[in-house]
mmCIF file of C-alpha atoms and ligand atoms in Angstrom:
data_model
loop_
_atom_site.group_PDB
_atom_site.id
_atom_site.type_symbol
_atom_site.label_atom_id
_atom_site.label_comp_id
_atom_site.label_asym_id
_atom_site.label_seq_id
_atom_site.Cartn_x
_atom_site.Cartn_y
_atom_site.Cartn_z
ATOM 1 C CA UNK A 20 91.035 116.974 120.645
ATOM 2 C CA UNK A 21 91.360 120.513 119.352
ATOM 3 C CA UNK A 22 88.422 122.450 117.937
ATOM 4 C CA UNK A 23 88.637 124.290 114.632
ATOM 5 C CA UNK A 24 85.791 126.307 113.155
ATOM 6 C CA UNK A 25 84.725 125.390 109.628
ATOM 7 C CA UNK A 26 83.584 128.752 108.326
ATOM 8 C CA UNK A 27 84.624 131.904 106.493
ATOM 9 C CA UNK A 28 82.300 134.073 108.598
ATOM 10 C CA UNK A 29 84.412 136.464 110.669
ATOM 11 C CA UNK A 30 81.628 137.192 113.182
ATOM 12 C CA UNK A 31 81.359 133.461 113.935
ATOM 13 C CA UNK A 32 85.142 133.183 114.280
ATOM 14 C CA UNK A 33 85.244 136.187 116.629
ATOM 15 C CA UNK A 34 82.473 134.686 118.756
ATOM 16 C CA UNK A 35 84.148 131.257 118.974
ATOM 17 C CA UNK A 36 87.521 132.878 119.699
ATOM 18 C CA UNK A 37 85.942 134.830 122.551
ATOM 19 C CA UNK A 38 84.988 131.509 124.197
ATOM 20 C CA UNK A 39 88.697 130.704 124.460
ATOM 21 C CA UNK A 40 88.409 127.310 122.768
ATOM 22 C CA UNK A 41 89.214 128.081 119.159
ATOM 23 C CA UNK A 42 92.421 126.399 117.966
ATOM 24 C CA UNK A 43 92.097 127.014 114.230
ATOM 25 C CA UNK A 44 89.855 127.736 111.250
ATOM 26 C CA UNK A 45 89.186 125.901 108.004
ATOM 27 C CA UNK A 46 87.677 127.616 104.988
ATOM 28 C CA UNK A 47 86.843 126.408 101.511
ATOM 29 C CA UNK A 48 85.509 128.016 98.309
ATOM 30 C CA UNK A 49 81.918 127.082 99.202
ATOM 31 C CA UNK A 50 82.160 128.643 102.654
ATOM 32 C CA UNK A 51 83.680 131.823 101.196
ATOM 33 C CA UNK A 52 80.990 132.018 98.521
ATOM 34 C CA UNK A 53 78.310 131.472 101.211
ATOM 35 C CA UNK A 54 79.285 134.734 102.925
ATOM 36 C CA UNK A 55 79.169 136.605 99.578
ATOM 37 C CA UNK A 56 82.967 136.744 99.302
ATOM 38 C CA UNK A 57 84.550 138.262 96.186
ATOM 39 C CA UNK A 58 87.721 137.024 94.546
ATOM 40 C CA UNK A 59 89.568 140.334 94.913
ATOM 41 C CA UNK A 60 88.865 140.438 98.657
ATOM 42 C CA UNK A 61 89.971 136.867 99.368
ATOM 43 C CA UNK A 62 93.567 137.538 100.513
ATOM 44 C CA UNK A 63 92.450 140.354 102.826
ATOM 45 C CA UNK A 64 89.636 138.207 104.194
ATOM 46 C CA UNK A 65 92.059 135.395 105.013
ATOM 47 C CA UNK A 66 94.418 137.929 106.597
ATOM 48 C CA UNK A 67 91.609 139.137 108.876
ATOM 49 C CA UNK A 68 90.685 135.576 109.866
ATOM 50 C CA UNK A 69 94.351 134.851 110.610
ATOM 51 C CA UNK A 70 94.390 137.917 112.834
ATOM 52 C CA UNK A 71 91.285 136.912 114.790
ATOM 53 C CA UNK A 72 92.461 133.308 115.169
ATOM 54 C CA UNK A 73 96.131 132.822 115.973
ATOM 55 C CA UNK A 74 95.941 129.067 115.236
ATOM 56 C CA UNK A 75 96.234 127.476 111.795
ATOM 57 C CA UNK A 76 93.879 128.991 109.204
ATOM 58 C CA UNK A 77 93.313 126.851 106.121
ATOM 59 C CA UNK A 78 92.807 128.651 102.800
ATOM 60 C CA UNK A 79 92.177 126.528 99.734
ATOM 61 C CA UNK A 80 94.139 126.564 96.488
ATOM 62 C CA UNK A 81 91.872 126.077 93.475
ATOM 63 C CA UNK A 82 94.475 125.353 90.781
ATOM 64 C CA UNK A 83 94.420 121.957 89.143
ATOM 65 C CA UNK A 84 98.027 121.577 87.992
ATOM 66 C CA UNK A 85 100.976 121.413 90.331
ATOM 67 C CA UNK A 86 102.594 124.663 89.193
ATOM 68 C CA UNK A 87 99.495 126.757 89.749
ATOM 69 C CA UNK A 88 98.762 125.013 93.061
ATOM 70 C CA UNK A 89 102.335 125.694 94.238
ATOM 71 C CA UNK A 90 102.176 129.340 93.146
ATOM 72 C CA UNK A 91 98.787 129.825 94.780
ATOM 73 C CA UNK A 92 100.037 128.029 97.880
ATOM 74 C CA UNK A 93 103.065 130.293 98.187
ATOM 75 C CA UNK A 94 100.858 133.361 97.794
ATOM 76 C CA UNK A 95 98.362 132.103 100.393
ATOM 77 C CA UNK A 96 101.116 131.159 102.829
ATOM 78 C CA UNK A 97 102.546 134.656 102.401
ATOM 79 C CA UNK A 98 99.346 136.266 103.721
ATOM 80 C CA UNK A 99 100.127 135.413 107.346
ATOM 81 C CA UNK A 100 102.392 133.052 109.274
ATOM 82 C CA UNK A 101 99.499 130.910 110.461
ATOM 83 C CA UNK A 102 97.952 130.318 107.029
ATOM 84 C CA UNK A 103 97.873 126.661 105.990
ATOM 85 C CA UNK A 104 97.321 125.803 102.335
ATOM 86 C CA UNK A 105 94.390 123.491 101.694
ATOM 87 C CA UNK A 106 94.890 121.225 98.706
ATOM 88 C CA UNK A 107 92.496 118.580 97.345
ATOM 89 C CA UNK A 108 93.583 114.937 97.362
ATOM 90 C CA UNK A 109 94.638 114.268 93.758
ATOM 91 C CA UNK A 110 97.937 113.455 92.003
ATOM 92 C CA UNK A 111 98.774 117.077 91.182
ATOM 93 C CA UNK A 112 97.834 117.970 94.756
ATOM 94 C CA UNK A 113 100.258 115.407 96.170
ATOM 95 C CA UNK A 114 103.072 116.760 93.995
ATOM 96 C CA UNK A 115 102.282 120.340 94.972
ATOM 97 C CA UNK A 116 102.115 119.346 98.647
ATOM 98 C CA UNK A 117 105.568 117.800 98.440
ATOM 99 C CA UNK A 118 106.958 120.928 96.763
ATOM 100 C CA UNK A 119 105.356 123.248 99.308
ATOM 101 C CA UNK A 120 106.367 121.092 102.283
ATOM 102 C CA UNK A 121 109.977 121.224 101.100
ATOM 103 C CA UNK A 122 109.681 125.022 101.207
ATOM 104 C CA UNK A 123 108.336 124.938 104.750
ATOM 105 C CA UNK A 124 104.699 125.615 103.810
ATOM 106 C CA UNK A 125 102.112 123.664 105.810
ATOM 107 C CA UNK A 126 99.442 121.847 103.812
ATOM 108 C CA UNK A 127 96.015 120.564 104.832
ATOM 109 C CA UNK A 128 95.054 117.812 102.396
ATOM 110 C CA UNK A 129 91.316 118.030 101.940
ATOM 111 C CA UNK A 130 88.555 115.961 100.321
ATOM 112 C CA UNK A 131 90.145 112.857 101.783
ATOM 113 C CA UNK A 132 87.840 109.833 102.020
ATOM 114 C CA UNK A 133 89.898 106.630 102.091
ATOM 115 C CA UNK A 134 92.825 105.094 103.952
ATOM 116 C CA UNK A 135 95.084 105.036 100.856
ATOM 117 C CA UNK A 136 94.313 108.698 100.179
ATOM 118 C CA UNK A 137 95.197 109.601 103.770
ATOM 119 C CA UNK A 138 98.453 107.616 103.666
ATOM 120 C CA UNK A 139 99.453 109.245 100.383
ATOM 121 C CA UNK A 140 98.621 112.681 101.791
ATOM 122 C CA UNK A 141 100.802 112.001 104.827
ATOM 123 C CA UNK A 142 103.647 110.655 102.676
ATOM 124 C CA UNK A 143 103.495 113.722 100.435
ATOM 125 C CA UNK A 144 104.320 115.910 103.417
ATOM 126 C CA UNK A 145 100.875 117.199 104.424
ATOM 127 C CA UNK A 146 100.834 118.483 107.990
ATOM 128 C CA UNK A 147 97.069 117.927 108.220
ATOM 129 C CA UNK A 148 94.848 115.306 106.618
ATOM 130 C CA UNK A 149 91.117 116.027 106.480
ATOM 131 C CA UNK A 150 88.844 112.987 106.196
ATOM 132 C CA UNK A 151 85.256 114.028 105.426
ATOM 133 C CA UNK A 152 82.695 112.321 107.652
ATOM 134 C CA UNK A 153 79.296 113.822 106.818
ATOM 135 C CA UNK A 154 79.626 113.472 103.066
ATOM 136 C CA UNK A 155 79.896 109.691 103.511
ATOM 137 C CA UNK A 156 76.739 109.770 105.623
ATOM 138 C CA UNK A 157 75.098 111.811 102.845
ATOM 139 C CA UNK A 158 75.552 108.865 100.500
ATOM 140 C CA UNK A 159 74.365 106.374 103.145
ATOM 141 C CA UNK A 160 77.841 105.183 104.110
ATOM 142 C CA UNK A 161 79.232 105.207 107.653
ATOM 143 C CA UNK A 162 81.453 108.300 107.749
ATOM 144 C CA UNK A 163 82.570 107.649 111.330
ATOM 145 C CA UNK A 164 83.774 104.140 110.411
ATOM 146 C CA UNK A 165 85.783 105.538 107.493
ATOM 147 C CA UNK A 166 87.316 108.159 109.792
ATOM 148 C CA UNK A 167 88.209 105.462 112.340
ATOM 149 C CA UNK A 168 89.982 103.445 109.635
ATOM 150 C CA UNK A 169 92.041 106.493 108.641
ATOM 151 C CA UNK A 170 92.983 107.370 112.237
ATOM 152 C CA UNK A 171 94.061 103.784 112.865
ATOM 153 C CA UNK A 172 95.985 103.416 109.604
ATOM 154 C CA UNK A 173 97.938 106.640 110.136
ATOM 155 C CA UNK A 174 98.759 105.619 113.702
ATOM 156 C CA UNK A 175 100.426 102.453 112.379
ATOM 157 C CA UNK A 176 103.306 104.412 110.853
ATOM 158 C CA UNK A 177 105.916 107.011 111.701
ATOM 159 C CA UNK A 178 106.181 109.940 109.326
ATOM 160 C CA UNK A 179 109.165 112.244 109.004
ATOM 161 C CA UNK A 180 106.944 115.142 110.066
ATOM 162 C CA UNK A 181 103.935 115.585 112.342
ATOM 163 C CA UNK A 182 100.621 114.628 110.702
ATOM 164 C CA UNK A 183 97.379 115.636 112.385
ATOM 165 C CA UNK A 184 93.969 114.280 111.458
ATOM 166 C CA UNK A 185 91.243 116.887 111.101
ATOM 167 C CA UNK A 186 87.810 115.248 111.278
ATOM 168 C CA UNK A 187 85.957 117.341 108.699
ATOM 169 C CA UNK A 188 82.470 117.547 107.203
ATOM 170 C CA UNK A 189 81.137 117.298 110.736
ATOM 171 C CA UNK A 190 77.374 117.505 111.053
ATOM 172 C CA UNK A 191 76.611 116.670 114.688
ATOM 173 C CA UNK A 192 77.800 116.412 118.274
ATOM 174 C CA UNK A 193 77.838 112.643 117.858
ATOM 175 C CA UNK A 194 80.348 112.963 115.017
ATOM 176 C CA UNK A 195 82.578 114.944 117.397
ATOM 177 C CA UNK A 196 82.139 112.408 120.206
ATOM 178 C CA UNK A 197 83.046 109.515 117.921
ATOM 179 C CA UNK A 198 86.031 111.403 116.478
ATOM 180 C CA UNK A 199 87.307 112.153 120.003
ATOM 181 C CA UNK A 200 86.857 108.539 121.171
ATOM 182 C CA UNK A 201 88.981 107.249 118.288
ATOM 183 C CA UNK A 202 91.654 109.903 118.931
ATOM 184 C CA UNK A 203 91.280 112.238 115.938
ATOM 185 C CA UNK A 204 93.553 115.207 116.683
ATOM 186 C CA UNK A 205 91.145 117.927 115.588
ATOM 187 C CA UNK A 206 87.477 118.364 114.700
ATOM 188 C CA UNK A 207 86.594 121.228 112.400
ATOM 189 C CA UNK A 208 82.975 122.110 113.020
ATOM 190 C CA UNK A 209 80.423 124.586 111.683
ATOM 191 C CA UNK A 210 79.477 127.262 114.222
ATOM 192 C CA UNK A 211 75.965 125.761 114.546
ATOM 193 C CA UNK A 212 77.540 122.463 115.680
ATOM 194 C CA UNK A 213 79.984 124.222 118.039
ATOM 195 C CA UNK A 214 77.054 125.929 119.772
ATOM 196 C CA UNK A 215 75.328 122.554 120.176
ATOM 197 C CA UNK A 216 78.449 120.937 121.604
ATOM 198 C CA UNK A 217 78.360 123.063 124.721
ATOM 199 C CA UNK A 218 74.681 122.463 125.440
ATOM 200 C CA UNK A 219 72.703 119.683 127.103
ATOM 201 C CA UNK A 220 69.071 119.785 128.338
ATOM 202 C CA UNK A 221 70.189 118.524 131.758
ATOM 203 C CA UNK A 222 72.693 121.385 131.979
ATOM 204 C CA UNK A 223 69.886 123.863 131.212
ATOM 205 C CA UNK A 224 67.513 122.190 133.670
ATOM 206 C CA UNK A 225 70.194 122.059 136.370
ATOM 207 C CA UNK A 226 71.081 125.707 135.883
ATOM 208 C CA UNK A 227 67.414 126.758 136.118
ATOM 209 C CA UNK A 228 67.058 124.796 139.362
ATOM 210 C CA UNK A 229 70.233 126.273 140.873
ATOM 211 C CA UNK A 230 69.133 129.821 140.019
ATOM 212 C CA UNK A 231 65.602 129.220 141.400
ATOM 213 C CA UNK A 232 67.029 127.822 144.638
ATOM 214 C CA UNK A 233 69.437 130.763 144.920
ATOM 215 C CA UNK A 234 66.436 133.097 144.766
ATOM 216 C CA UNK A 235 65.062 131.189 147.789
ATOM 217 C CA UNK A 236 68.379 131.654 149.600
ATOM 218 C CA UNK A 237 68.281 135.397 148.906
ATOM 219 C CA UNK A 238 64.699 135.619 150.235
ATOM 220 C CA UNK A 239 65.410 133.587 153.385
HETATM 221 C C1 E4P B 329 86.856 120.819 105.644
HETATM 222 O O1 E4P B 329 87.860 121.469 105.887
HETATM 223 C C2 E4P B 329 85.725 121.291 104.828
HETATM 224 O O2 E4P B 329 85.733 122.692 104.775
HETATM 225 C C3 E4P B 329 84.388 120.934 105.403
HETATM 226 O O3 E4P B 329 84.472 120.247 106.618
HETATM 227 C C4 E4P B 329 83.415 120.390 104.419
HETATM 228 O O4 E4P B 329 82.223 120.063 105.066
HETATM 229 P P1 E4P B 329 80.843 119.863 104.328
HETATM 230 O O5 E4P B 329 80.751 118.454 103.865
HETATM 231 O O6 E4P B 329 79.818 120.167 105.383
HETATM 232 O O7 E4P B 329 80.792 120.847 103.181
#
């Protein structure tokens, strides 16, 4: 499994990149708004993210009809080679994805919740499909089970291009564990979750004990 960071915060992306484990970044309008982003600065902000992270960087198109989504997608893809256009799962989004894929632009189909949505996204030419896990949990449904269904359904078929599943809307280390066990290609995680992934109380306790014992060695 590859790890993407789900954020628009450049400091977080720099920090994760410095750990040597960052394979990509996903942003969305909410994440950009959360850092106080302004419309006029958006292309430059995405350019900076794409510079810090050499992997795929998803930037979302907000148009609702296929022509505006395609135009936005072309503009976003023109910002940097590693920019991937994020498009919501909807009929106009499928059509725009097909048009962009034919022009060599990679699409991440977002807001994907069901198996049929994921299959349609893959058939439209999306390079990435992003099932949302946590938002199912938020409405008392089992997000992990829905993700598992999507991973299994996509694995039943061959597509004319590579399709990777990005487990999205990740809230916890357990979500990541479950996504990895079922073979999801990527997990896109908030920085708070990424920091938790690397930690365990037994690791901390073990490290404290090793350091204390090393002090004894030095004093012997
Ligand atoms: C995916 O690419 C989305 O940006 C993201 O995972 C949404 O997560 P949320 O449900 O925490 O907003």
